[in-house]
Structure formats: C-alpha cells, structure tokens
Coordinates of C-alpha atoms in Angstrom, one line a residue:
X1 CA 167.7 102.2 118.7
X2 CA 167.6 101.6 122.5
X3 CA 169.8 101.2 125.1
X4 CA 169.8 96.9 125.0
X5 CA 171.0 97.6 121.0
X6 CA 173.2 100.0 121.1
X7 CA 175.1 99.1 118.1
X8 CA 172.1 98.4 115.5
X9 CA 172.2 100.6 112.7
X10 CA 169.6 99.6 110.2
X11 CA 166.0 99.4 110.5
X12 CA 163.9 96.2 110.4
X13 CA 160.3 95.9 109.3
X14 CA 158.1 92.7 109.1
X15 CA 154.5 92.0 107.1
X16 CA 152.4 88.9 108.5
X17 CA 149.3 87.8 106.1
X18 CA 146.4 85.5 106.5
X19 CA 144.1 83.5 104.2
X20 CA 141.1 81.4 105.1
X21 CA 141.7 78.2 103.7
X22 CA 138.1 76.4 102.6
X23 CA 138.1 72.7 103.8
X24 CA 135.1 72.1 100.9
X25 CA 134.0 74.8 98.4
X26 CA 131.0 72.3 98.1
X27 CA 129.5 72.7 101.7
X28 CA 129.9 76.4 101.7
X29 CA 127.9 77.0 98.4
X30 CA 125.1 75.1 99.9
X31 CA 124.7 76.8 103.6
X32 CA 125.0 80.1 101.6
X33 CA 122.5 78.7 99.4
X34 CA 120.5 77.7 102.2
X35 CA 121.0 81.1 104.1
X36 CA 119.6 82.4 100.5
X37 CA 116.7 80.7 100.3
X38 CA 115.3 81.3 104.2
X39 CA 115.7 85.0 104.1
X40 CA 113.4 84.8 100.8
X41 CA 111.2 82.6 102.4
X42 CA 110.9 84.7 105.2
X43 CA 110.1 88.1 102.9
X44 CA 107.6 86.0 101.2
X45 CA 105.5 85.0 103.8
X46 CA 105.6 88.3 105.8
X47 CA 104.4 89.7 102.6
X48 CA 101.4 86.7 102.5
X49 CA 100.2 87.6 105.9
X50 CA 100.0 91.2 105.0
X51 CA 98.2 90.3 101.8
X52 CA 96.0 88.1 103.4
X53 CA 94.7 90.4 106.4
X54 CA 93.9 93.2 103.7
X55 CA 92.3 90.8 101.4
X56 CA 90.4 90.0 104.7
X57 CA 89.8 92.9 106.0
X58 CA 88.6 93.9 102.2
X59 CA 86.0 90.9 102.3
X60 CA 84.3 92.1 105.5
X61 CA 84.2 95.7 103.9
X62 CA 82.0 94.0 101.4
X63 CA 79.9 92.1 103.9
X64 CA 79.3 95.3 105.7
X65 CA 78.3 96.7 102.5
X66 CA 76.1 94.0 101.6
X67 CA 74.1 94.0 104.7
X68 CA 73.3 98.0 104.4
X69 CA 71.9 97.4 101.1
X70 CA 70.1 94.7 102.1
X71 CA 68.8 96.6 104.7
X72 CA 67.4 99.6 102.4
X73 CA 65.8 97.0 100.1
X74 CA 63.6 95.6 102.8
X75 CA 62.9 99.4 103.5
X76 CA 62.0 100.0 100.2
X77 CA 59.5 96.5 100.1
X78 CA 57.9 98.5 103.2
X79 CA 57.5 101.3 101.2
X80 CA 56.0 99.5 98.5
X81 CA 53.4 98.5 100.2
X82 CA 52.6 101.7 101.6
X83 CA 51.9 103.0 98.3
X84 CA 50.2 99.5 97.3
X85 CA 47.5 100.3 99.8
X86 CA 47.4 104.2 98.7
X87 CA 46.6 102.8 95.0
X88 CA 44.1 100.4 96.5
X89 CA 42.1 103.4 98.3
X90 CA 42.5 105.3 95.4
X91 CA 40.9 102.1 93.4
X92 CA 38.7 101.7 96.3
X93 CA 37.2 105.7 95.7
X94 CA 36.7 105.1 91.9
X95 CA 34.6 102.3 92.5
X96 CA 32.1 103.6 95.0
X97 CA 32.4 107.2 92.9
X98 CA 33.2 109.1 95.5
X99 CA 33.7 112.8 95.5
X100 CA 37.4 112.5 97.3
X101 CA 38.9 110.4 94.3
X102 CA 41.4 112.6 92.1
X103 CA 42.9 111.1 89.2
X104 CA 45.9 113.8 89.5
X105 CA 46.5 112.4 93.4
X106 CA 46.1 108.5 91.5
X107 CA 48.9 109.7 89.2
X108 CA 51.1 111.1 91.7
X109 CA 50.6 107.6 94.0
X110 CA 52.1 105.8 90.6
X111 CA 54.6 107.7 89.9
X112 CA 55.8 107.2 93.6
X113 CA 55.1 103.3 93.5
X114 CA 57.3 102.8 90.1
X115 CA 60.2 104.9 91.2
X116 CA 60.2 102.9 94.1
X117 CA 60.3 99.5 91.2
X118 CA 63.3 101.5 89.8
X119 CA 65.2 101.2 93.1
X120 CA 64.1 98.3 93.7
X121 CA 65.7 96.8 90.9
X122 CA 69.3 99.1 90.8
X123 CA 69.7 97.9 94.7
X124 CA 69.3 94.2 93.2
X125 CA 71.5 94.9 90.8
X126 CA 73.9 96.5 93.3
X127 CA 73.7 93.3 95.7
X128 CA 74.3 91.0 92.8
X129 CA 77.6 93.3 92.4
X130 CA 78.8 93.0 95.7
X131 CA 78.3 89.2 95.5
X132 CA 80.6 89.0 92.8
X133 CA 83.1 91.4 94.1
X134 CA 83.7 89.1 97.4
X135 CA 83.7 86.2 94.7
X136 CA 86.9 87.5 92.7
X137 CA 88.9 88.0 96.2
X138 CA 88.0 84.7 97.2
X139 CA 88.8 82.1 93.8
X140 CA 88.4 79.1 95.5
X141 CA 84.2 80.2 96.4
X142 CA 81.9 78.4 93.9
X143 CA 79.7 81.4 92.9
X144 CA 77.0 78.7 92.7
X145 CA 76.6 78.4 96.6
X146 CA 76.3 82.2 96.5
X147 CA 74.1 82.7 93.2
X148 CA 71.4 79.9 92.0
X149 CA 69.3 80.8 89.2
X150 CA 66.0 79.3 89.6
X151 CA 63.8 77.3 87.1
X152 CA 60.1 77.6 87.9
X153 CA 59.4 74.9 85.6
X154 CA 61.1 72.4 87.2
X155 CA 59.5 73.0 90.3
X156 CA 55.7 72.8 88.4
X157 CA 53.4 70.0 90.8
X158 CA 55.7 70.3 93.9
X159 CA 55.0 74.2 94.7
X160 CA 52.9 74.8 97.5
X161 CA 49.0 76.1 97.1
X162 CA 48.9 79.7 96.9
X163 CA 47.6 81.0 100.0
X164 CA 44.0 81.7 100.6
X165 CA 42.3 85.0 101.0
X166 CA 38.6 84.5 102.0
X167 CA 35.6 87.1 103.0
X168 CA 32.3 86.1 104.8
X169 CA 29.0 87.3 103.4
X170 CA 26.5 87.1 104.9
X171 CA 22.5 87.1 104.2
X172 CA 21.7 90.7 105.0
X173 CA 24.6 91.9 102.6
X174 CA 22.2 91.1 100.0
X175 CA 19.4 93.8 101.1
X176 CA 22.0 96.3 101.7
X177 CA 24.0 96.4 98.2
X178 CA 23.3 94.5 94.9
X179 CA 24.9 91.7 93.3
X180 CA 27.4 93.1 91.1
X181 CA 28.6 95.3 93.3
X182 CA 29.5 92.6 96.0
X183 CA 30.6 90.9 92.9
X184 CA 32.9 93.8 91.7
X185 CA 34.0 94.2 95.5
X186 CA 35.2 90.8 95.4
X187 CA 37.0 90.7 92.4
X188 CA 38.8 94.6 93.8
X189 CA 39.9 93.2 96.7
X190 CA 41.2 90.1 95.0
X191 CA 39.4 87.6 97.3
X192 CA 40.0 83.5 96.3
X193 CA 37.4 82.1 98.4
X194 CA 33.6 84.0 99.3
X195 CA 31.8 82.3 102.4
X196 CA 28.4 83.1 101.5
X197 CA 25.5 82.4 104.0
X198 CA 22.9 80.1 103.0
X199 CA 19.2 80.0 103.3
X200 CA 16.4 77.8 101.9
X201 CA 14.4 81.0 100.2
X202 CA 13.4 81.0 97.0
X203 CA 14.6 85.0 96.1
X204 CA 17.6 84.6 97.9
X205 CA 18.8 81.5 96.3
X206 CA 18.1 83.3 93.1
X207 CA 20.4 86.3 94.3
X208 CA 23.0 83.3 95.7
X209 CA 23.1 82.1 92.1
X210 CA 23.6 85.1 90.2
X211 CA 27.0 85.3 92.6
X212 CA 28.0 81.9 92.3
X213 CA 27.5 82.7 88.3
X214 CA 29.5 86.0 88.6
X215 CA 32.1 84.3 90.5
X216 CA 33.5 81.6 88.8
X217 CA 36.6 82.6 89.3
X218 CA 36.8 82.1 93.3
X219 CA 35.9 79.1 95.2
X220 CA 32.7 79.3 96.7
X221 CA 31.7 77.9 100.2
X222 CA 28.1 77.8 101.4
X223 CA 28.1 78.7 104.9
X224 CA 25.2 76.7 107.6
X225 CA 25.0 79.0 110.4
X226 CA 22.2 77.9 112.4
X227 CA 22.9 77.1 115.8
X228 CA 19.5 75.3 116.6
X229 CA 20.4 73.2 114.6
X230 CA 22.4 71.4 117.6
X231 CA 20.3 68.6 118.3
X232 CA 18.9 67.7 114.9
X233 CA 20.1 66.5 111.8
X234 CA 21.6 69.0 109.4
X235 CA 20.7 66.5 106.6
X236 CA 17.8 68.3 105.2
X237 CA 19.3 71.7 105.4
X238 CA 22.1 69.9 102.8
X239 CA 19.7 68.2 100.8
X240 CA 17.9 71.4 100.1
X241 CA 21.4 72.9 98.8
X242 CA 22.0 69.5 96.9
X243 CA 18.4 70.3 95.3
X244 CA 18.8 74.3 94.6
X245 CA 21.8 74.9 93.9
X246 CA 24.3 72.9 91.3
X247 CA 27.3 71.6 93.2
X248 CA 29.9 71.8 90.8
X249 CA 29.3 75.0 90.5
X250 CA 30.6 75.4 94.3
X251 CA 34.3 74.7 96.1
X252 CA 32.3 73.5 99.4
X253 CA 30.1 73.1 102.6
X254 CA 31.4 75.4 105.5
X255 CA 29.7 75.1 109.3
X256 CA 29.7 78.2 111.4
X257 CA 27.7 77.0 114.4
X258 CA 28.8 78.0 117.2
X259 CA 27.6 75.9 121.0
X260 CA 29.7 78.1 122.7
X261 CA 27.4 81.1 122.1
X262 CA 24.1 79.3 123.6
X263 CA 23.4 80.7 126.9
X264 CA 23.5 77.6 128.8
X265 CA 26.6 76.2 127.4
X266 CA 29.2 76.7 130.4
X267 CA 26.7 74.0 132.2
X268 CA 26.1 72.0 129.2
X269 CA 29.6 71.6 127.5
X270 CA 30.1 67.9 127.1
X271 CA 26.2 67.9 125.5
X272 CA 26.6 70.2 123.3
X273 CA 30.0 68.8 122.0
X274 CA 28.8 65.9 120.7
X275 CA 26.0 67.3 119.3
X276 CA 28.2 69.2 117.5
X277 CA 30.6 66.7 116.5
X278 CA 27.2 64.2 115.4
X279 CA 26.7 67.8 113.0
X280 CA 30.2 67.6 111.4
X281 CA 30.2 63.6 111.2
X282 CA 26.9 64.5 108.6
X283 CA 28.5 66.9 107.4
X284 CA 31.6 65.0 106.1
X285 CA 29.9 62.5 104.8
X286 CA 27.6 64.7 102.3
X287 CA 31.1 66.4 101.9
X288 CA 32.9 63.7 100.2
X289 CA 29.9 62.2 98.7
X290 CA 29.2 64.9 96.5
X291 CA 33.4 66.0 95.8
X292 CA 33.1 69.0 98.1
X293 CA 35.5 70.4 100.5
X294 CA 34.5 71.2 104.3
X295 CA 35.6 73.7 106.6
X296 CA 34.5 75.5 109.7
X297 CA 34.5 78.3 111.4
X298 CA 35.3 77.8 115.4
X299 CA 36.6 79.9 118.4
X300 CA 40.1 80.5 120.0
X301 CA 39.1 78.1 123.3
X302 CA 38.1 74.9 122.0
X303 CA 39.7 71.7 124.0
X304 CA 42.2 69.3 122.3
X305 CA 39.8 66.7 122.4
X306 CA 37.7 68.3 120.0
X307 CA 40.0 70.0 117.8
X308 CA 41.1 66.1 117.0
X309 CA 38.0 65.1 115.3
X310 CA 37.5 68.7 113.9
X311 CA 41.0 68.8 112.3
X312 CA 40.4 64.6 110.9
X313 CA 37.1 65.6 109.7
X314 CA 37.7 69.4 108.0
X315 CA 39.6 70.7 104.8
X316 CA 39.5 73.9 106.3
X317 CA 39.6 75.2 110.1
X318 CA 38.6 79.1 110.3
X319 CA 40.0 80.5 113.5
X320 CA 37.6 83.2 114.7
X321 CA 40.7 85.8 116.2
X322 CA 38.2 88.3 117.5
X323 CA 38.1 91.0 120.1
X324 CA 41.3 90.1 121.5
X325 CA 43.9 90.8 118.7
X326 CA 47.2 91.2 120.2
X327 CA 49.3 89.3 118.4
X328 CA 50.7 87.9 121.6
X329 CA 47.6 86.9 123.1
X330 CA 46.8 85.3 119.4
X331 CA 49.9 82.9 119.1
X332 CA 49.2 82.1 122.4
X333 CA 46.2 80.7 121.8
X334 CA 46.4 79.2 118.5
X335 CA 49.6 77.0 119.9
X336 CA 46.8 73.8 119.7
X337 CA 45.8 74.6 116.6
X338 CA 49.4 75.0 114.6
X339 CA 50.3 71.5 116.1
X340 CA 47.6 69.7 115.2
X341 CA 47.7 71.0 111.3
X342 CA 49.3 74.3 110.5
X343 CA 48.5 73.5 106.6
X344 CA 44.6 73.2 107.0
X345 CA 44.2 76.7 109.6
X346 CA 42.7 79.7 107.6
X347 CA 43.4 83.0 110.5
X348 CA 39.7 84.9 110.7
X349 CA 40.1 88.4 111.4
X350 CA 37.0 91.3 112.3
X351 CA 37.1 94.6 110.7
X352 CA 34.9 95.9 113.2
X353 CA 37.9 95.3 115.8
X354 CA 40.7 97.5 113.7
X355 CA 41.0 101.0 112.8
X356 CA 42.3 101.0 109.3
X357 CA 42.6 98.4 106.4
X358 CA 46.2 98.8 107.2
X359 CA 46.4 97.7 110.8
X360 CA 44.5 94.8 110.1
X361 CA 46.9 93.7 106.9
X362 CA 50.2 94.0 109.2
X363 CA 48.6 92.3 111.8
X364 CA 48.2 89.4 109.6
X365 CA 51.7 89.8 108.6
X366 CA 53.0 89.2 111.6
X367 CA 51.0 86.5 113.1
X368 CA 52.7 84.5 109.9
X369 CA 49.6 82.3 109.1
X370 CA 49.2 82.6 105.2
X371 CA 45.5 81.5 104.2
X372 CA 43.4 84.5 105.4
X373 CA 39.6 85.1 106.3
X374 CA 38.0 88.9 106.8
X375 CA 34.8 89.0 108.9
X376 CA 32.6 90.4 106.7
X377 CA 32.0 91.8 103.7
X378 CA 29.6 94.8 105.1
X379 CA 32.5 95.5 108.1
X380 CA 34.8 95.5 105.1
X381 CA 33.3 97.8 103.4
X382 CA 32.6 100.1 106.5
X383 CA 36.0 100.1 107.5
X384 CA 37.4 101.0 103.4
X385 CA 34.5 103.8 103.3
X386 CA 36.6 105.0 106.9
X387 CA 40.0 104.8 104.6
X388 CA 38.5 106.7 101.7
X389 CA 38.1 109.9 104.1
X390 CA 41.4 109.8 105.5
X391 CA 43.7 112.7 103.5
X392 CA 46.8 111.6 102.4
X393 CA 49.6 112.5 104.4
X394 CA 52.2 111.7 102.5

C-alpha cells in the first residue's frame, strides 16, 4: 500500500527463473574432457620432476659412496705393501740367521698382511654393490660398460712382457760370499735378470758357471766393463766368452764402459764417442750372430746423437740414475731417453745412495719406468743387513 495505490487491496508476488540452454552437449563434453586431461597431465609431470631429482640426487649419493671406498682400497694396497716388505725383512733375517729374526714377530706380520686380503676383498665386494645399486636406478645403463669380466686367455700372445727386475754382480762379490748364497739371494729377492761381471780367469769362470748353472731360471747377462778397452777391439774379450762359457746357457752380452769416466774426456768427447760406438757396432754383430740380446749400461748426459745409434743398436738401455735421485731431477733428464724408446729403458738405481730398501722401491714407483736395475748385489745386501736392525715400529 502506498500513497500512488491507495485503493489496492491484495498483495502481488512474482518468481523469475533461468536455465542455461547448451548450444551442443557435444563441444562441452570435450573441453571438459580436455580441462580433465591437462590438470592430470600437469600432476603427473610435477610428480616426474620430483621423482627424477631424488632418483638424481640418489645416484650421486652412490657416486659419493663409490669414490670413498675406492679411496680406502687404494689405502689398504698401501698398506699391503707395507707389510709385504715387513715379511721380506723378516725373510731377509731367516736367511742370513740372524739373531733379530722371531718367528712369533713373522706370525704377527701374517696375520696383519691376510686381514688386510680379507678387506681387500669385502671392499671389492662392496664396490661391485654399489655399481649395481646405481645400475637398478638407471635401467637404461648397460651394466656391461660398467662391469667387464675379463678372459686372460683370450688375451694369451698380445700381453705385454712382464717387467724386468735386474741386479749387477760384480767380480769381487765372488770373494766376499759364496755361490749359493748369491744364488739363494737372487732367487729371495725374486730378481729376472743377474748382470754378472766377466773376466777371462780360469777360477772365476768356474765360479761364473756354477751361477749360470744355479740360475736357470733368470736370464743371465755377461757384463764387459773395461774401459781401456776404448780404442781396441772388444773382439777377443767375446771370443774368449764364446770359448768358456756355453752361450745358450746365457740371455746376453751387456757393455758397461763408461768414456765419460776417463779423465781426459771433457777435452776428448767426439774421440772417445766413436770409439765407443766402433765397441757397440762389434758388439751387435757377435750379438745377433750367436742369438743373444745386448744391452748397456750408460749415464744420464749422453747427447741425442749418440743415444740414436745406442737405442738402433741395443735390446736393452740401463740408465745409471745415480747420486742425483730426485725424482724431478730424474724425469728431467731421462726426457731423451723415453722418446727415443720407452719400451727398451731398464731405470738403474744405487743402494748406496738410499737409506732403506723402502725408499728406494717407492722411488721407483713413482718415476713409472717398469723394467728395473739395483746397483749391486754387495750395496744390496749392505743396505737389507741396515733393514734387518731396524725394530718394528708398528
């Protein structure tokens, strides 16, 4: 009621309604199914990239682990060899029956060194684990780029020579210890190759054949060391060993004359040289002619011009790394050497110029050359006597 209706006397209500009215059914089924699908697709592939960062972040976990094992098992080679040389002392003391050797300490050294096999082996085991754990996370990895189990056969004829281990003998070790014990010393100290000294005498060749006979198992080199032989022909010094001694019964001819030791030599290089050279040329010859191998034993200074003819003519190059035995100083001047023929270098070292066995071992280590030579079998022998005092400190 209001004044502009004064005379209305009923009350009037009214209801409005609304529909949506779908043009197609057919269109609207599809964005909805559309709408459908992208919010999946979405949730999916936020739950990929979650997936794949901790499968990621898993892998690395592994890698990290991998290297830390890997790590301890090179420490445990280390210590390995530790107690290698221990138990070679040990072997060392029995031999010369010395008072210090205890069978009890020999027993405690072995019981260390195959504990140390046991870990050896369970971290091997445990790295092969953790190769196959980062395999399962990551299917599409061929295990065989990762793991390839190797057939030694297959490789028989193509492996490369085992490297060398050589010791010089020379004459006067012969007065100072017998023949079976510089036998036995050799076979200890698991030596392939024995430079023995040469001399026309008729009780030393007898002594240099109850060696050669004793070591059949090891190449044997005669060694010429005579420098006045510069000059002259070295042919009747190797005819004499053609006559006294049977060849096949030797590996080879080895020269260690040295020009550079003559006192005149810094005024008579080029002389000397070639007189040297006109040695080795004979040398060669009688070498191959009687199916024996030739080596030499030469200094850390020689020129490239006559490391070319040494290296063409020679089996074998013995680099005298004496004095001087940093292993700086040593690379640096064996740089000629490696690039002329790596394959043929045999790395001399002097016993008399370390302080233990030991030093001198990792020494050779890390100059990397593998065919070795130890200067001599008495400086040897001094320096192990040295090593058989020393307590253990373990």
């Amino acid at each position: 009621y209001n004044k502009g209706v004064p005379n209305r006397s009923f009350i009037s209500l009214g209801l409005n309604f609304s529909a949506p009215l779908t043009v197609s059914t057919k269109e609207k089924n599809e964005i909805d199914d559309i709408n459908y699908k992208l919010k999946s697709f979405q949730s999916n592939n936020s739950s990929a990239v979650n997936e794949s960062a901790n499968t990621e972040y898993f892998i690395l976990n592994l890698l990290y682990e991998y290297r830390y094992k890997l790590k301890q098992y090179f420490a445990l080679l280390e210590k390995r060899k530790l107690f290698e040389e221990l138990l070679r002392t040990e072997k060392a003391k029995q031999k010369l029956s010395s008072v210090e050797f205890n069978p009890n300490t020999a027993i405690y050294i072995l019981d260390d060194y195959w504990s140390n096999s046991i870990e050896l082996l369970d971290l091997h085991q445990q790295l092969y684990g953790t190769l196959l754990n980062i395999c399962e996370k990551v299917p599409t990895l061929d295990i065989n780029t990762v793991i390839k189990p190797i057939n030694m056969s297959d490789y028989a004829g193509s492996l490369p020579p085992n490297p060398s281990k050589s010791i010089y003998i020379w004459s006067k070790s012969f007065k100072e210890h017998s023949v079976s014990f510089i036998s036995e010393y050799i076979k200890l100290n698991a030596f392939t190759d024995v430079v023995v000294s040469y001399r026309n005498d008729k009780a030393y060749i007898n002594e240099l054949k109850d060696l050669i006979k004793n070591s059949a198992a090891n190449k044997v080199h005669l060694m010429i060391g005579q420098n006045k032989l510069l000059g002259k022909s070295i042919l009747p010094t190797l005819d004499s060993i053609k006559q006294n001694i049977t060849l096949t019964n030797i590996y080879g001819i080895h020269l260690d004359i040295e020009p550079q030791a003559l006192d005149d030599f810094k005024e008579n290089k080029d002389k000397y040289f070639s007189q040297y050279l006109l040695l080795l040329d004979e040398s060669s010859k009688f070498a191959k002619a009687n199916g024996l191998k030739l080596s030499v034993s030469i200094p850390l200074n020689y020129p490239e011009n006559i490391l070319s003819p040494i290296f063409a003519k020679c089996d074998y190059v013995y680099l005298m790394a004496y004095e001087n035995v940093g292993p700086d100083f040593i690379n640096r001047k064996t740089e000629e050497e490696v690039k002329t023929d790596r394959s043929k270098i045999v790395l001399a070292l002097r016993a008399k110029d370390f302080e233990s066995r030991d030093k001198m071992e990792k020494l050779f280590e890390t100059l990397g050359i593998k065919n070795r030579a130890y200067h001599d079998l008495e400086s040897m022998y001094e320096l192990d006597k040295k090593s058989v005092q020393v307590k253990d400190k373990r």
